[in-house]
Short mmCIF file of C-alpha atoms in Angstrom, two decimals:
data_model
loop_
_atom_site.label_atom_id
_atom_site.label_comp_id
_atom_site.label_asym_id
_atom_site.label_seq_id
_atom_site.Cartn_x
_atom_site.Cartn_y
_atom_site.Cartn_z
CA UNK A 41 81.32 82.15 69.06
CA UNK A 42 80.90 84.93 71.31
CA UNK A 43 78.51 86.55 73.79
CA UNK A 44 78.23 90.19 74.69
CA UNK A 45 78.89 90.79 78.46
CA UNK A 46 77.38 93.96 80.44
CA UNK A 47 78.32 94.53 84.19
CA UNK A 48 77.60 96.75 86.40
CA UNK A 49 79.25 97.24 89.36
CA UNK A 50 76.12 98.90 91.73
CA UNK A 51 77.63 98.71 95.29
CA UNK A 52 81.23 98.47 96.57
CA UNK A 53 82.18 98.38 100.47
CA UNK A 54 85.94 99.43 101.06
CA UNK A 55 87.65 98.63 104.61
CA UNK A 56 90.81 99.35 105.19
CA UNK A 57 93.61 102.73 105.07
CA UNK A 58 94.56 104.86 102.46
CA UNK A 59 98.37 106.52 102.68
CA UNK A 60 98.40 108.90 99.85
CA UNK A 61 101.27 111.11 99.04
CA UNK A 62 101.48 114.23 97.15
CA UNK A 63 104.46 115.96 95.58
CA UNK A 64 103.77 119.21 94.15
CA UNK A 65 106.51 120.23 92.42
CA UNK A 66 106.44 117.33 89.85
CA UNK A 67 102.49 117.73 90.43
CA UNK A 68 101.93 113.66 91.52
CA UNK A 69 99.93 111.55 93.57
CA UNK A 70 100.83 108.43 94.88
CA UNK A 71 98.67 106.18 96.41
CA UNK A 72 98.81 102.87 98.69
CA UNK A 73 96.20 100.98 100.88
CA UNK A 74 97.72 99.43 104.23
CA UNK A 75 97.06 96.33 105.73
CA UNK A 76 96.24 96.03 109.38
CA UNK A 77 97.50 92.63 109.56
CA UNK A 78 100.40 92.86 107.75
CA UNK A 79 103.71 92.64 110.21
CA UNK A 80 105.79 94.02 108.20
CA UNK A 81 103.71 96.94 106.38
CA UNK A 82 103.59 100.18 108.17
CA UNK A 83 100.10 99.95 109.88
CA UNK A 84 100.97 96.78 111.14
CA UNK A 85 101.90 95.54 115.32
CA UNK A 86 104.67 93.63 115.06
CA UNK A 87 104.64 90.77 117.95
CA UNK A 88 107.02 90.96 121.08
CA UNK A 89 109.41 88.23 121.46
CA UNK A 90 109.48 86.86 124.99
CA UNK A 91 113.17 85.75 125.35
CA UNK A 92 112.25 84.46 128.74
CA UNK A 93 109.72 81.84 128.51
CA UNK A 94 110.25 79.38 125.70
CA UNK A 95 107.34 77.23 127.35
CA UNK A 96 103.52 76.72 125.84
CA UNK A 97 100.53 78.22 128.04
CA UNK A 98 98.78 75.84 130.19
CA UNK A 99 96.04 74.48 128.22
CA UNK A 100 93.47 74.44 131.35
CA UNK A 101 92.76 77.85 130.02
CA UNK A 102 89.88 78.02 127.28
CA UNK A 103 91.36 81.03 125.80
CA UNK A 104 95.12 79.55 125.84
CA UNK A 105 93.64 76.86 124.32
CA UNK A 106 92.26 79.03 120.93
CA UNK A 107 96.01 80.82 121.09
CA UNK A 108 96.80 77.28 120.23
CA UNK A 109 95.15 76.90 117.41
CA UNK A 110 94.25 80.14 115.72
CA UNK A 111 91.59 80.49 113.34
CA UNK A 112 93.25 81.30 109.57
CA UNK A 113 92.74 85.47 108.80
CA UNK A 114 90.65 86.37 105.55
CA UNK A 115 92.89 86.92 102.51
CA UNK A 116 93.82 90.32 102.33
CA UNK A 117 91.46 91.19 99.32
CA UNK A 118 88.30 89.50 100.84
CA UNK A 119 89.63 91.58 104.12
CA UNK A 120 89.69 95.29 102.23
CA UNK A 121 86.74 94.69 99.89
CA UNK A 122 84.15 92.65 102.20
CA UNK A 123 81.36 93.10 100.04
CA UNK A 124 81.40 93.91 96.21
CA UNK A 125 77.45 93.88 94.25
CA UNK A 126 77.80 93.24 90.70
CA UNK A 127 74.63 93.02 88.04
CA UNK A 128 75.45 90.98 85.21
CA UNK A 129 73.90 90.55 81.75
CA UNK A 130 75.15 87.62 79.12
CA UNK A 131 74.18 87.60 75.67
CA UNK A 132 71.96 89.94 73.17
CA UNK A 133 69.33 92.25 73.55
CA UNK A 134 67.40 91.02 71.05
CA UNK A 135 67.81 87.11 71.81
CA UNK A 136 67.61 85.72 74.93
CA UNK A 137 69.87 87.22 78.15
CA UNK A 138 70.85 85.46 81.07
CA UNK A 139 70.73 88.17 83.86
CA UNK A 140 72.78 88.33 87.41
CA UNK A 141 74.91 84.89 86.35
CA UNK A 142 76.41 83.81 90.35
CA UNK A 143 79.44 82.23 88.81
CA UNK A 144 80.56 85.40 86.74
CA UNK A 145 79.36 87.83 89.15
CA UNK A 146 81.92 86.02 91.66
CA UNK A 147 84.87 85.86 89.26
CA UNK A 148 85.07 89.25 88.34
CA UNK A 149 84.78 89.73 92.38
CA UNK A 150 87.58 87.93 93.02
CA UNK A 151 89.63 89.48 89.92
CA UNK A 152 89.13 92.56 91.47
CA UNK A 153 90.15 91.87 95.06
CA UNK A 154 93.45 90.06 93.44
CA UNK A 155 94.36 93.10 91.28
CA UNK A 156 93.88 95.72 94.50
CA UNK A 157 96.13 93.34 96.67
CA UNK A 158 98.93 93.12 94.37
CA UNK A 159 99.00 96.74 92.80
CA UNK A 160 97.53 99.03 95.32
CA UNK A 161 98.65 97.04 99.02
CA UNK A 162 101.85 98.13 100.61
CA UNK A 163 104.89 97.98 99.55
CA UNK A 164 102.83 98.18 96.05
CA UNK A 165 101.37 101.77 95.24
CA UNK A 166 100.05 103.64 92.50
CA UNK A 167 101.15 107.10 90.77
CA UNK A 168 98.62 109.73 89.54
CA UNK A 169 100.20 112.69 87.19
CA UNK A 170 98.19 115.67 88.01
CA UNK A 171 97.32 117.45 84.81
CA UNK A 172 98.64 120.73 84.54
CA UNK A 173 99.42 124.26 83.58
CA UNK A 174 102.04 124.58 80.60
CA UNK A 175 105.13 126.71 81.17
#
């Protein structure tokens, strides 16, 4: 058995960099989103090691004390795409249709925020090939 499936994707919210590259004499574009938060990725701050204190703040101190115990970052996908709306229609026109279904609305959301983080995040990029003149 199977069920037609319509979606629409009617509102998208993007936050994050862009690096994009251009070489123009083999007429490509190449291009990468950047991570704040990454350490290692180019945008990123990489932390300063203190080689002369190897002791732990004083925990009188209410900021020391949430140093301590840091609250965990949002995955890099939920991080670049925040907010994605999706409109969703399951089944046939001419039966019944179940409109704006939560549960498939959210998968595809987080199928898309897994497929930008591991092709389009640095070190990962994508290549466009500029159509051109023939010579």
């Amino acid at each position: 058995m199977s069920l037609p499936i319509k979606l629409s994707i009617t509102g998208l919210v993007f936050n994050g960099e862009l690096a994009v590259a251009y070489e123009g004499e083999r007429r490509r574009v190449h291009i990468c989103i950047l991570d704040d938060l990454d350490p290692y990725g180019p945008a990123g701050v990489r932390p300063k090691r203190d080689s002369v204190s190897s002791t732990p703040p004083d925990l009188d101190d209410d900021s020391a004390a949430a140093s301590v115990h840091p609250s965990k970052p949002l995955p890099v996908g939920q991080r670049l795409l925040p907010s994605i709306y999706i409109e969703s229609e399951i089944g046939q026109a001419d039966k019944h249709v179940l409109k704006n279904v939560t549960r498939v609305e959210r998968f595809i959301q987080d199928v898309i925020r897994k497929t930008v983080e591991e092709e389009l995040v640095f070190p990962n990029f994508h290549t466009l090939v500029i159509g051109g003149q023939n010579a």
